[in-house]
mmCIF file of C-alpha atoms in Angstrom:
data_model
loop_
_atom_site.group_PDB
_atom_site.id
_atom_site.type_symbol
_atom_site.label_atom_id
_atom_site.label_comp_id
_atom_site.label_asym_id
_atom_site.label_seq_id
_atom_site.Cartn_x
_atom_site.Cartn_y
_atom_site.Cartn_z
ATOM 1 C CA MET A 1 12.255 -40.379 -1.070
ATOM 2 C CA LEU A 2 9.524 -39.522 1.298
ATOM 3 C CA SER A 3 9.849 -36.018 2.662
ATOM 4 C CA VAL A 4 8.481 -35.420 6.173
ATOM 5 C CA VAL A 5 8.298 -31.876 7.589
ATOM 6 C CA LYS A 6 8.069 -30.967 11.237
ATOM 7 C CA LEU A 7 5.068 -29.073 12.590
ATOM 8 C CA HIS A 8 4.786 -27.984 16.222
ATOM 9 C CA GLN A 9 1.236 -28.686 17.600
ATOM 10 C CA THR A 10 -0.500 -25.384 17.357
ATOM 11 C CA ARG A 11 -4.083 -24.610 16.346
ATOM 12 C CA SER A 12 -3.098 -21.832 14.016
ATOM 13 C CA LEU A 13 -3.657 -21.227 10.369
ATOM 14 C CA ILE A 14 -0.437 -19.227 10.126
ATOM 15 C CA ILE A 15 1.604 -22.175 11.391
ATOM 16 C CA LEU A 16 -0.151 -24.509 8.940
ATOM 17 C CA ILE A 17 0.696 -22.138 6.096
ATOM 18 C CA ARG A 18 4.290 -21.987 7.396
ATOM 19 C CA ALA A 19 4.398 -25.850 7.391
ATOM 20 C CA GLU A 20 3.401 -25.774 3.734
ATOM 21 C CA LEU A 21 6.238 -23.405 3.024
ATOM 22 C CA GLN A 22 8.598 -25.524 5.029
ATOM 23 C CA ILE A 23 7.650 -28.585 3.019
ATOM 24 C CA ALA A 24 8.232 -26.612 -0.155
ATOM 25 C CA GLU A 25 11.686 -25.705 1.026
ATOM 26 C CA ALA A 26 12.323 -29.317 2.030
ATOM 27 C CA VAL A 27 11.358 -30.522 -1.481
ATOM 28 C CA ALA A 28 13.674 -27.796 -2.954
ATOM 29 C CA LEU A 29 16.579 -29.111 -0.865
ATOM 30 C CA VAL A 30 15.972 -32.671 -2.175
ATOM 31 C CA ASP A 31 15.520 -31.473 -5.777
ATOM 32 C CA THR A 32 18.941 -29.731 -5.509
ATOM 33 C CA LEU A 33 20.513 -33.156 -5.336
ATOM 34 C CA GLN A 34 21.253 -35.068 -8.515
ATOM 35 C CA ASN A 35 19.246 -38.403 -8.805
ATOM 36 C CA TRP A 36 17.229 -37.601 -5.646
ATOM 37 C CA THR A 37 13.496 -37.476 -6.247
ATOM 38 C CA VAL A 38 10.556 -36.795 -3.884
ATOM 39 C CA LEU A 39 7.910 -39.490 -4.192
ATOM 40 C CA ASP A 40 5.583 -38.239 -1.534
ATOM 41 C CA LYS A 41 5.430 -35.705 1.346
ATOM 42 C CA ILE A 42 3.460 -35.378 4.525
ATOM 43 C CA ILE A 43 3.143 -32.882 7.440
ATOM 44 C CA ILE A 44 3.292 -34.551 10.820
ATOM 45 C CA PRO A 45 3.598 -32.933 14.322
ATOM 46 C CA THR A 46 6.881 -33.712 16.062
ATOM 47 C CA LYS A 47 8.211 -33.761 19.572
ATOM 48 C CA ASN A 48 11.675 -32.638 20.654
ATOM 49 C CA PRO A 49 14.189 -34.042 18.057
ATOM 50 C CA ASP A 50 16.587 -34.780 20.948
ATOM 51 C CA LYS A 51 14.218 -37.436 22.348
ATOM 52 C CA LYS A 52 14.398 -41.076 21.321
ATOM 53 C CA PHE A 53 10.998 -40.920 19.617
ATOM 54 C CA ILE A 54 10.191 -37.709 17.859
ATOM 55 C CA PHE A 55 6.679 -38.988 16.830
ATOM 56 C CA GLY A 56 3.786 -40.141 19.006
ATOM 57 C CA LYS A 57 2.719 -43.803 18.482
ATOM 58 C CA GLY A 58 -0.238 -42.889 16.277
ATOM 59 C CA ASN A 59 1.829 -40.694 13.976
ATOM 60 C CA LEU A 60 4.609 -43.263 13.771
ATOM 61 C CA GLN A 61 2.108 -45.900 12.729
ATOM 62 C CA VAL A 62 0.694 -43.600 10.063
ATOM 63 C CA LEU A 63 4.181 -42.909 8.687
ATOM 64 C CA THR A 64 5.190 -46.583 8.813
ATOM 65 C CA GLU A 65 2.037 -47.600 6.837
ATOM 66 C CA LYS A 66 2.658 -44.832 4.331
ATOM 67 C CA ILE A 67 6.231 -45.939 3.716
ATOM 68 C CA LYS A 68 5.249 -49.567 3.320
ATOM 69 C CA LYS A 69 2.768 -48.593 0.581
ATOM 70 C CA LEU A 70 5.656 -46.955 -1.337
ATOM 71 C CA PRO A 71 7.879 -49.775 -2.454
ATOM 72 C CA HIS A 72 10.274 -47.510 -4.418
ATOM 73 C CA VAL A 73 11.127 -45.270 -1.425
ATOM 74 C CA THR A 74 14.885 -45.697 -0.550
ATOM 75 C CA ALA A 75 15.173 -42.950 2.118
ATOM 76 C CA VAL A 76 12.998 -40.643 4.361
ATOM 77 C CA PHE A 77 13.988 -36.969 4.854
ATOM 78 C CA LEU A 78 12.712 -35.564 8.237
ATOM 79 C CA ASN A 79 12.838 -31.796 7.943
ATOM 80 C CA VAL A 80 14.084 -31.288 11.523
ATOM 81 C CA GLU A 81 17.447 -29.656 12.311
ATOM 82 C CA ARG A 82 19.025 -32.754 13.790
ATOM 83 C CA ILE A 83 17.970 -36.147 15.117
ATOM 84 C CA SER A 84 20.038 -38.228 17.550
ATOM 85 C CA SER A 85 21.830 -41.289 16.321
ATOM 86 C CA LEU A 86 19.563 -43.449 18.515
ATOM 87 C CA THR A 87 16.373 -41.993 16.926
ATOM 88 C CA LYS A 88 17.953 -42.491 13.446
ATOM 89 C CA LYS A 89 18.663 -46.154 14.224
ATOM 90 C CA GLU A 90 15.216 -46.817 15.720
ATOM 91 C CA LEU A 91 13.430 -45.236 12.666
ATOM 92 C CA GLU A 92 15.702 -46.992 10.102
ATOM 93 C CA ASP A 93 14.976 -50.319 11.860
ATOM 94 C CA ALA A 94 11.207 -49.598 11.794
ATOM 95 C CA TRP A 95 11.085 -48.475 8.162
ATOM 96 C CA GLY A 96 13.891 -50.468 6.594
ATOM 97 C CA VAL A 97 15.295 -47.405 4.711
ATOM 98 C CA LYS A 98 17.866 -44.691 5.333
ATOM 99 C CA VAL A 99 16.688 -41.696 7.429
ATOM 100 C CA PHE A 100 18.116 -38.233 6.892
ATOM 101 C CA ASP A 101 17.600 -34.958 8.835
ATOM 102 C CA ARG A 102 18.181 -31.319 7.677
ATOM 103 C CA TYR A 103 21.761 -31.425 8.845
ATOM 104 C CA THR A 104 22.786 -34.451 6.752
ATOM 105 C CA VAL A 105 20.854 -33.268 3.622
ATOM 106 C CA VAL A 106 22.284 -29.767 3.702
ATOM 107 C CA LEU A 107 25.755 -31.224 4.328
ATOM 108 C CA HIS A 108 25.347 -33.519 1.345
ATOM 109 C CA ILE A 109 24.347 -30.531 -0.851
ATOM 110 C CA PHE A 110 27.396 -28.666 0.407
ATOM 111 C CA ARG A 111 29.610 -31.689 -0.423
ATOM 112 C CA CYS A 112 28.197 -31.878 -3.937
ATOM 113 C CA ASN A 113 28.690 -28.168 -4.565
ATOM 114 C CA ALA A 114 32.210 -27.744 -3.048
ATOM 115 C CA ARG A 115 34.711 -26.704 -5.636
ATOM 116 C CA THR A 116 37.777 -25.292 -3.707
ATOM 117 C CA LYS A 117 40.107 -26.797 -1.225
ATOM 118 C CA GLU A 118 38.757 -24.455 1.501
ATOM 119 C CA ALA A 119 35.124 -25.427 0.892
ATOM 120 C CA LYS A 120 36.016 -29.079 1.084
ATOM 121 C CA LEU A 121 37.930 -28.593 4.346
ATOM 122 C CA GLN A 122 34.996 -26.733 5.846
ATOM 123 C CA ILE A 123 32.624 -29.483 4.930
ATOM 124 C CA ALA A 124 35.048 -32.075 6.421
ATOM 125 C CA LEU A 125 35.055 -30.054 9.669
ATOM 126 C CA ALA A 126 31.193 -29.993 9.645
ATOM 127 C CA GLU A 127 31.130 -33.740 9.272
ATOM 128 C CA ILE A 128 33.075 -34.391 12.577
ATOM 129 C CA PRO A 129 29.985 -34.006 14.847
ATOM 130 C CA LEU A 130 28.043 -36.381 12.581
ATOM 131 C CA LEU A 131 30.870 -38.919 12.715
ATOM 132 C CA ARG A 132 31.009 -38.715 16.521
ATOM 133 C CA SER A 133 27.292 -39.322 16.748
ATOM 134 C CA ASN A 134 27.533 -42.320 14.422
ATOM 135 C CA LEU A 135 30.447 -43.592 16.484
ATOM 136 C CA LYS A 136 28.337 -43.612 19.659
ATOM 137 C CA ASN A 137 25.647 -45.573 17.906
ATOM 138 C CA GLU A 138 28.117 -48.075 16.502
ATOM 139 C CA VAL A 139 29.725 -48.629 19.919
ATOM 140 C CA ALA A 140 26.397 -49.151 21.536
ATOM 141 C CA GLN A 141 25.580 -51.868 18.994
ATOM 142 C CA LEU A 142 28.991 -53.548 19.501
ATOM 143 C CA ASP A 143 28.524 -53.505 23.279
ATOM 144 C CA GLN A 144 25.193 -55.194 22.894
ATOM 145 C CA GLN A 145 26.641 -57.861 20.700
ATOM 146 C CA ARG A 146 29.767 -58.473 22.870
ATOM 147 C CA GLY A 147 28.283 -57.877 26.243
ATOM 148 C CA GLY A 148 30.594 -54.874 27.139
ATOM 149 C CA SER A 149 33.524 -52.738 25.917
ATOM 150 C CA ARG A 150 36.647 -54.380 24.657
ATOM 151 C CA TYR A 151 40.270 -53.170 24.612
ATOM 152 C CA ILE A 152 42.111 -53.121 21.316
ATOM 153 C CA MET A 153 45.019 -55.635 21.167
ATOM 154 C CA GLY A 154 46.752 -54.579 24.441
ATOM 155 C CA SER A 155 46.754 -50.951 23.559
ATOM 156 C CA GLY A 156 44.990 -49.967 26.775
ATOM 157 C CA GLU A 157 42.339 -48.119 24.754
ATOM 158 C CA THR A 158 38.761 -49.104 24.063
ATOM 159 C CA PHE A 159 37.376 -48.963 20.547
ATOM 160 C CA MET A 160 35.463 -45.895 21.484
ATOM 161 C CA GLU A 161 38.601 -44.114 22.889
ATOM 162 C CA THR A 162 40.648 -44.998 19.805
ATOM 163 C CA GLN A 163 38.044 -43.710 17.355
ATOM 164 C CA ASN A 164 37.526 -40.558 19.328
ATOM 165 C CA ARG A 165 41.206 -39.899 19.358
ATOM 166 C CA ILE A 166 41.372 -40.417 15.514
ATOM 167 C CA LEU A 167 38.502 -37.943 15.095
ATOM 168 C CA LYS A 168 40.207 -35.357 17.430
ATOM 169 C CA GLU A 169 43.371 -35.692 15.344
ATOM 170 C CA ARG A 170 41.494 -35.322 12.097
ATOM 171 C CA GLU A 171 39.660 -32.242 13.424
ATOM 172 C CA LEU A 172 42.943 -30.633 14.484
ATOM 173 C CA LYS A 173 44.531 -31.335 11.126
ATOM 174 C CA ILE A 174 41.548 -29.679 9.333
ATOM 175 C CA ARG A 175 41.562 -26.655 11.589
ATOM 176 C CA ASN A 176 45.317 -26.172 11.006
ATOM 177 C CA ALA A 177 44.793 -26.402 7.224
ATOM 178 C CA LEU A 178 41.974 -23.836 7.519
ATOM 179 C CA ASP A 179 44.180 -21.521 9.543
ATOM 180 C CA LYS A 180 46.792 -21.616 6.795
ATOM 181 C CA LEU A 181 44.263 -20.691 4.179
ATOM 182 C CA ARG A 182 42.936 -17.875 6.537
ATOM 183 C CA ARG A 183 46.434 -16.424 6.768
ATOM 184 C CA LYS A 184 46.819 -16.599 2.976
ATOM 185 C CA ARG A 185 43.511 -14.735 2.640
ATOM 186 C CA SER A 186 44.601 -12.160 5.180
ATOM 187 C CA LEU A 187 47.693 -11.455 2.987
ATOM 188 C CA LEU A 188 45.565 -11.064 -0.168
ATOM 189 C CA ARG A 189 43.308 -8.724 1.822
ATOM 190 C CA THR A 190 46.283 -6.559 2.864
ATOM 191 C CA GLN A 191 47.424 -6.316 -0.746
ATOM 192 C CA ARG A 192 43.931 -5.304 -1.770
ATOM 193 C CA LYS A 193 43.885 -2.596 1.002
ATOM 194 C CA LYS A 194 47.094 -1.146 -0.451
ATOM 195 C CA ARG A 195 45.416 -0.854 -3.802
ATOM 196 C CA GLU A 196 42.430 0.806 -1.974
ATOM 197 C CA PHE A 197 39.724 -1.165 -3.812
ATOM 198 C CA PRO A 198 36.472 -0.788 -1.823
ATOM 199 C CA VAL A 199 34.885 -4.244 -1.043
ATOM 200 C CA ILE A 200 31.140 -4.866 -1.178
ATOM 201 C CA SER A 201 29.836 -8.070 0.280
ATOM 202 C CA VAL A 202 26.633 -9.280 -1.297
ATOM 203 C CA MET A 203 24.593 -11.423 1.064
ATOM 204 C CA GLY A 204 21.166 -13.010 1.375
ATOM 205 C CA TYR A 205 19.014 -16.076 1.851
ATOM 206 C CA THR A 206 19.945 -18.917 -0.497
ATOM 207 C CA ASN A 207 18.543 -18.595 -4.037
ATOM 208 C CA CYS A 208 17.663 -14.936 -3.540
ATOM 209 C CA GLY A 209 19.537 -13.852 -6.668
ATOM 210 C CA LYS A 210 22.944 -12.640 -5.306
ATOM 211 C CA THR A 211 24.987 -14.120 -8.191
ATOM 212 C CA THR A 212 22.561 -12.741 -10.789
ATOM 213 C CA LEU A 213 22.843 -9.272 -9.198
ATOM 214 C CA ILE A 214 26.639 -9.401 -9.209
ATOM 215 C CA LYS A 215 26.677 -10.416 -12.879
ATOM 216 C CA ALA A 216 24.319 -7.484 -13.674
ATOM 217 C CA LEU A 217 26.540 -4.998 -11.697
ATOM 218 C CA THR A 218 29.846 -6.168 -13.149
ATOM 219 C CA GLY A 219 28.834 -7.413 -16.651
ATOM 220 C CA GLU A 220 30.995 -10.538 -15.958
ATOM 221 C CA GLU A 221 29.838 -13.069 -18.515
ATOM 222 C CA GLY A 222 31.601 -15.962 -16.938
ATOM 223 C CA LEU A 223 29.227 -15.872 -13.933
ATOM 224 C CA GLN A 224 26.456 -18.503 -14.427
ATOM 225 C CA PRO A 225 23.790 -18.187 -11.757
ATOM 226 C CA ARG A 226 21.918 -21.473 -10.929
ATOM 227 C CA ASP A 227 18.348 -21.731 -9.772
ATOM 228 C CA GLN A 228 19.110 -24.044 -6.803
ATOM 229 C CA LEU A 229 19.853 -23.841 -3.116
ATOM 230 C CA PHE A 230 23.496 -23.355 -2.032
ATOM 231 C CA ALA A 231 24.843 -22.973 -5.534
ATOM 232 C CA THR A 232 27.572 -20.689 -4.072
ATOM 233 C CA LEU A 233 29.708 -22.218 -1.282
ATOM 234 C CA ASP A 234 32.951 -20.302 -1.752
ATOM 235 C CA ILE A 235 33.558 -16.589 -1.545
ATOM 236 C CA THR A 236 34.299 -15.248 -5.064
ATOM 237 C CA ALA A 237 35.446 -11.709 -5.891
ATOM 238 C CA HIS A 238 34.280 -9.776 -9.049
ATOM 239 C CA ALA A 239 35.489 -6.366 -10.209
ATOM 240 C CA GLY A 240 32.962 -3.684 -11.165
ATOM 241 C CA TYR A 241 32.594 0.048 -11.550
ATOM 242 C CA LEU A 242 30.382 2.651 -9.916
ATOM 243 C CA PRO A 243 28.864 5.603 -11.824
ATOM 244 C CA SER A 244 31.966 7.754 -11.031
ATOM 245 C CA ARG A 245 34.164 5.003 -12.631
ATOM 246 C CA MET A 246 35.471 4.015 -9.217
ATOM 247 C CA ALA A 247 36.646 0.442 -9.301
ATOM 248 C CA VAL A 248 35.171 -1.778 -6.596
ATOM 249 C CA ILE A 249 35.105 -5.535 -5.715
ATOM 250 C CA TYR A 250 31.818 -7.364 -5.225
ATOM 251 C CA VAL A 251 32.111 -10.465 -3.026
ATOM 252 C CA ASP A 252 29.630 -13.273 -3.505
ATOM 253 C CA THR A 253 29.004 -15.275 -0.323
ATOM 254 C CA ILE A 254 27.309 -18.450 0.773
ATOM 255 C CA GLY A 255 23.535 -18.180 1.042
ATOM 256 C CA PHE A 256 21.646 -18.645 4.421
ATOM 257 C CA LEU A 257 18.863 -20.955 5.353
ATOM 258 C CA THR A 258 16.363 -21.022 8.265
ATOM 259 C CA ASP A 259 17.389 -23.568 10.942
ATOM 260 C CA LEU A 260 20.720 -23.946 9.351
ATOM 261 C CA PRO A 261 22.514 -26.191 11.888
ATOM 262 C CA HIS A 262 24.955 -24.288 14.129
ATOM 263 C CA ASN A 263 27.857 -26.637 13.387
ATOM 264 C CA LEU A 264 27.567 -25.851 9.693
ATOM 265 C CA VAL A 265 27.535 -22.087 10.221
ATOM 266 C CA GLU A 266 30.568 -22.505 12.531
ATOM 267 C CA SER A 267 32.400 -24.560 10.036
ATOM 268 C CA PHE A 268 32.006 -21.874 7.391
ATOM 269 C CA SER A 269 33.143 -19.126 9.758
ATOM 270 C CA ALA A 270 36.485 -18.929 7.864
ATOM 271 C CA THR A 271 34.573 -18.003 4.718
ATOM 272 C CA LEU A 272 32.099 -15.696 6.442
ATOM 273 C CA GLU A 273 34.729 -13.786 8.384
ATOM 274 C CA GLU A 274 35.697 -12.108 5.049
ATOM 275 C CA VAL A 275 32.495 -10.075 5.441
ATOM 276 C CA ALA A 276 33.863 -8.322 8.490
ATOM 277 C CA TYR A 277 36.537 -6.725 6.321
ATOM 278 C CA SER A 278 34.133 -5.342 3.726
ATOM 279 C CA ASP A 279 33.394 -1.659 3.386
ATOM 280 C CA LEU A 280 29.725 -2.292 2.710
ATOM 281 C CA ILE A 281 27.122 -5.110 2.866
ATOM 282 C CA VAL A 282 24.306 -5.409 0.266
ATOM 283 C CA HIS A 283 21.522 -7.544 1.575
ATOM 284 C CA VAL A 284 19.546 -9.097 -1.259
ATOM 285 C CA ARG A 285 16.008 -10.310 -0.617
ATOM 286 C CA ASP A 286 13.727 -12.360 -2.858
ATOM 287 C CA ILE A 287 10.686 -10.215 -2.340
ATOM 288 C CA THR A 288 8.350 -12.693 -4.159
ATOM 289 C CA HIS A 289 8.882 -15.405 -1.511
ATOM 290 C CA PRO A 290 6.002 -15.843 0.875
ATOM 291 C CA GLU A 291 8.449 -16.087 3.782
ATOM 292 C CA THR A 292 10.596 -13.103 2.763
ATOM 293 C CA ASN A 293 10.311 -11.453 6.168
ATOM 294 C CA LEU A 294 11.401 -14.697 7.898
ATOM 295 C CA GLN A 295 14.290 -14.944 5.478
ATOM 296 C CA LYS A 296 15.371 -11.484 6.262
ATOM 297 C CA ALA A 297 15.309 -12.223 9.997
ATOM 298 C CA THR A 298 17.387 -15.306 9.368
ATOM 299 C CA VAL A 299 20.094 -13.399 7.491
ATOM 300 C CA LEU A 300 20.172 -10.575 10.044
ATOM 301 C CA SER A 301 20.499 -13.111 12.905
ATOM 302 C CA VAL A 302 23.475 -14.822 11.237
ATOM 303 C CA LEU A 303 25.143 -11.443 10.533
ATOM 304 C CA LYS A 304 24.631 -10.433 14.182
ATOM 305 C CA ASN A 305 26.279 -13.675 15.325
ATOM 306 C CA LEU A 306 29.329 -12.921 13.174
ATOM 307 C CA ASN A 307 30.139 -9.996 15.524
ATOM 308 C CA LEU A 308 30.434 -7.576 12.602
ATOM 309 C CA PRO A 309 31.515 -3.957 13.261
ATOM 310 C CA SER A 310 28.391 -1.882 14.053
ATOM 311 C CA HIS A 311 29.012 0.573 11.184
ATOM 312 C CA LEU A 312 28.739 -2.307 8.679
ATOM 313 C CA LEU A 313 25.324 -3.340 9.960
ATOM 314 C CA ASP A 314 24.092 0.293 10.213
ATOM 315 C CA SER A 315 25.188 1.241 6.676
ATOM 316 C CA MET A 316 23.830 -1.980 5.048
ATOM 317 C CA VAL A 317 21.958 -1.560 1.817
ATOM 318 C CA GLU A 318 18.716 -3.585 1.535
ATOM 319 C CA VAL A 319 17.699 -4.681 -1.916
ATOM 320 C CA HIS A 320 14.314 -6.107 -2.908
ATOM 321 C CA ASN A 321 14.973 -8.345 -5.864
ATOM 322 C CA LYS A 322 12.647 -9.939 -8.516
ATOM 323 C CA VAL A 323 10.157 -6.982 -8.451
ATOM 324 C CA ASP A 324 9.428 -7.788 -12.153
ATOM 325 C CA LEU A 325 7.249 -10.654 -10.832
ATOM 326 C CA ILE A 326 5.080 -8.306 -8.716
ATOM 327 C CA GLU A 327 2.892 -5.631 -10.345
ATOM 328 C CA ARG A 328 3.596 -2.013 -9.168
ATOM 329 C CA TYR A 329 5.783 -3.111 -6.247
ATOM 330 C CA LYS A 330 6.773 -0.463 -3.714
ATOM 331 C CA PRO A 331 9.074 -1.331 -0.776
ATOM 332 C CA ALA A 332 7.419 -1.012 2.672
ATOM 333 C CA GLU A 333 10.810 -0.320 4.193
ATOM 334 C CA GLU A 334 11.846 3.319 3.799
ATOM 335 C CA ASN A 335 15.403 2.831 2.591
ATOM 336 C CA ALA A 336 15.032 -0.361 0.630
ATOM 337 C CA LEU A 337 15.643 -0.362 -3.124
ATOM 338 C CA ALA A 338 13.386 -2.209 -5.570
ATOM 339 C CA ILE A 339 15.321 -4.018 -8.363
ATOM 340 C CA SER A 340 15.147 -6.760 -10.858
ATOM 341 C CA ALA A 341 18.677 -8.223 -11.263
ATOM 342 C CA LEU A 342 17.539 -10.337 -14.172
ATOM 343 C CA HIS A 343 16.038 -7.431 -16.229
ATOM 344 C CA GLY A 344 18.249 -4.519 -14.944
ATOM 345 C CA HIS A 345 15.436 -2.507 -13.356
ATOM 346 C CA GLY A 346 16.722 -0.196 -10.596
ATOM 347 C CA LEU A 347 20.380 -0.997 -11.030
ATOM 348 C CA GLU A 348 21.476 2.572 -11.685
ATOM 349 C CA GLU A 349 19.790 3.731 -8.501
ATOM 350 C CA LEU A 350 21.479 0.935 -6.625
ATOM 351 C CA LYS A 351 24.932 1.780 -8.005
ATOM 352 C CA GLU A 352 24.427 5.428 -6.935
ATOM 353 C CA GLU A 353 23.462 4.349 -3.372
ATOM 354 C CA ILE A 354 26.414 2.034 -3.165
ATOM 355 C CA GLU A 355 28.725 4.796 -4.269
ATOM 356 C CA LYS A 356 27.331 7.186 -1.744
ATOM 357 C CA LYS A 357 27.842 4.654 1.098
ATOM 358 C CA ILE A 358 31.294 3.670 -0.116
ATOM 359 C CA LEU A 359 32.579 7.272 -0.141
ATOM 360 C CA THR A 360 31.339 7.650 3.390
ATOM 361 C CA ALA A 361 32.779 4.273 4.595
ATOM 362 C CA THR A 362 36.231 4.634 3.022
ATOM 363 C CA GLY A 363 36.739 8.289 3.537
ATOM 364 C CA LYS A 364 37.634 8.847 -0.123
ATOM 365 C CA LYS A 365 37.682 12.408 -1.284
ATOM 366 C CA ILE A 366 36.255 14.065 -4.396
ATOM 367 C CA LEU A 367 38.552 16.920 -5.479
ATOM 368 C CA THR A 368 39.950 18.847 -8.429
ATOM 369 C CA VAL A 369 43.738 19.229 -9.090
ATOM 370 C CA ASN A 370 45.595 21.408 -11.487
ATOM 371 C CA VAL A 371 48.280 19.281 -13.386
ATOM 372 C CA ASN A 372 51.018 20.166 -15.770
ATOM 373 C CA LEU A 373 50.423 18.142 -18.958
ATOM 374 C CA GLU A 374 54.160 17.756 -19.615
ATOM 375 C CA GLY A 375 54.712 16.041 -16.252
ATOM 376 C CA SER A 376 53.688 12.659 -14.881
ATOM 377 C CA GLN A 377 50.822 13.904 -12.666
ATOM 378 C CA LEU A 378 47.948 12.950 -14.977
ATOM 379 C CA SER A 379 49.283 9.316 -15.626
ATOM 380 C CA TRP A 380 49.888 8.936 -11.810
ATOM 381 C CA LEU A 381 46.264 9.981 -11.131
ATOM 382 C CA TYR A 382 44.938 7.608 -13.616
ATOM 383 C CA LYS A 383 46.830 4.812 -12.016
ATOM 384 C CA GLU A 384 46.292 5.594 -8.298
ATOM 385 C CA ALA A 385 42.918 7.330 -8.186
ATOM 386 C CA THR A 386 39.617 7.448 -10.102
ATOM 387 C CA VAL A 387 39.716 10.143 -12.825
ATOM 388 C CA GLN A 388 36.217 11.537 -13.420
ATOM 389 C CA GLU A 389 36.825 14.620 -15.685
ATOM 390 C CA VAL A 390 39.741 16.201 -17.494
ATOM 391 C CA GLU A 391 39.388 19.766 -18.612
ATOM 392 C CA VAL A 392 42.411 20.699 -20.758
ATOM 393 C CA MET A 393 43.587 24.257 -20.902
ATOM 394 C CA PRO A 394 45.916 24.394 -24.040
ATOM 395 C CA GLU A 395 46.912 28.009 -23.593
ATOM 396 C CA ASP A 396 49.070 27.173 -20.572
ATOM 397 C CA GLY A 397 49.604 23.397 -21.042
ATOM 398 C CA THR A 398 47.669 22.394 -17.921
ATOM 399 C CA ALA A 399 44.482 20.582 -17.123
ATOM 400 C CA ARG A 400 41.901 20.556 -14.376
ATOM 401 C CA VAL A 401 41.342 16.982 -13.246
ATOM 402 C CA LYS A 402 38.408 15.928 -11.083
ATOM 403 C CA VAL A 403 39.248 12.758 -9.122
ATOM 404 C CA ILE A 404 38.085 10.369 -6.331
ATOM 405 C CA ILE A 405 41.098 9.592 -4.288
ATOM 406 C CA GLY A 406 41.831 7.670 -1.050
ATOM 407 C CA ASN A 407 43.563 9.101 1.975
ATOM 408 C CA SER A 408 46.922 7.327 1.596
ATOM 409 C CA ALA A 409 47.023 8.011 -2.204
ATOM 410 C CA PHE A 410 46.187 11.694 -1.567
ATOM 411 C CA GLY A 411 49.048 11.854 0.927
ATOM 412 C CA ARG A 412 51.502 10.254 -1.596
ATOM 413 C CA TYR A 413 50.302 12.704 -4.324
ATOM 414 C CA LYS A 414 51.065 15.829 -2.086
ATOM 415 C CA ASN A 415 54.509 14.446 -1.323
ATOM 416 C CA LEU A 416 55.327 13.667 -5.055
ATOM 417 C CA PHE A 417 53.782 16.887 -6.441
ATOM 418 C CA PRO A 418 54.019 19.498 -3.682
ATOM 419 C CA ASN A 419 53.451 22.446 -6.127
ATOM 420 C CA SER A 420 50.226 21.051 -7.506
ATOM 421 C CA LYS A 421 47.118 23.235 -6.920
ATOM 422 C CA ILE A 422 44.343 21.413 -5.211
ATOM 423 C CA PHE A 423 40.749 22.530 -5.127
ATOM 424 C CA MET A 424 38.381 20.981 -2.521
ATOM 425 C CA PRO A 425 34.592 20.981 -3.336
#
């Protein structure tokens, strides 16, 4: 496969460096796919992708000659967000091979990595605009061959109208199925709220180390991070504990990508909406990446477009990952935490920061209660709250218990044990 990366015509060294980084990301996208190999790559200036010809005549000739010299090339990847079906057809006719844009390559990666029913439905939804585009191209070809539109066997519908109706029905069916899954997730979320488990969404640019971090924070051996783009497509939940022994749920989310086509982001809104119900967001950054600041801007832009509550964005914890690869690294941002998820560096400080933010976000209280050891108070507290310390006083058969407890659990405790002595800090 020949990989071609877009470069807007600008006499700037910075833009040229950025083009080199874009081509590196384009190669990484192709390398993610099994049995896909990059044979060559080239940086060529492009025009507006919506136009019929995205290359000037000279550049098109350069590309055509280059492709003809590579007999084993079976496809060309143009690293532009989306090309029109007409452009795709013109280029495929000129080069004699398949032509892919960023949308189709990323969609194919998603398709290969989808594991759950929801991920597969969301990919099917993202494919609809592509199918519509292909349909227009197909109809245009048929019209040229036949000399005009044809009705289908007395149905009163043209081929185009019939196919569009089928696509609309398919889209409606997929959206209804996703709505059912959304309602199911809402029910699970309600049950989780009753248990008062704080939820922490771990987000970041694709391949920044989110899954590695969650594995380090939870000790969950079953998690197998993969060094590839979009290894995580589904939201997965993982139980962990903070320094106070408070149980929390870490949520692993889909990674982001610069110029990720809008239709793809929209199709995964059912997955991303889970973030809005979190108590805290942890934004993981690969601080070794040359484009780490652009990646940060991409993530923050997507989060902003999700219409998240302002308190979630304001309380976000920024984590600079992979600092083991940079000597004596110190974050430029005042509140950022430097960590190495792989080697465990900085994780205790991160857990303490998460705990501090979670206590503020959830309104949980830290208090000490006096319990009678012969009653059921202590076992109730172990079940419904986070017990931090137990100081037994054998002379009177009581204990002082330091706990972290949520508002509703605290209310139930006072109703069940009205005579219990409570000491606020």
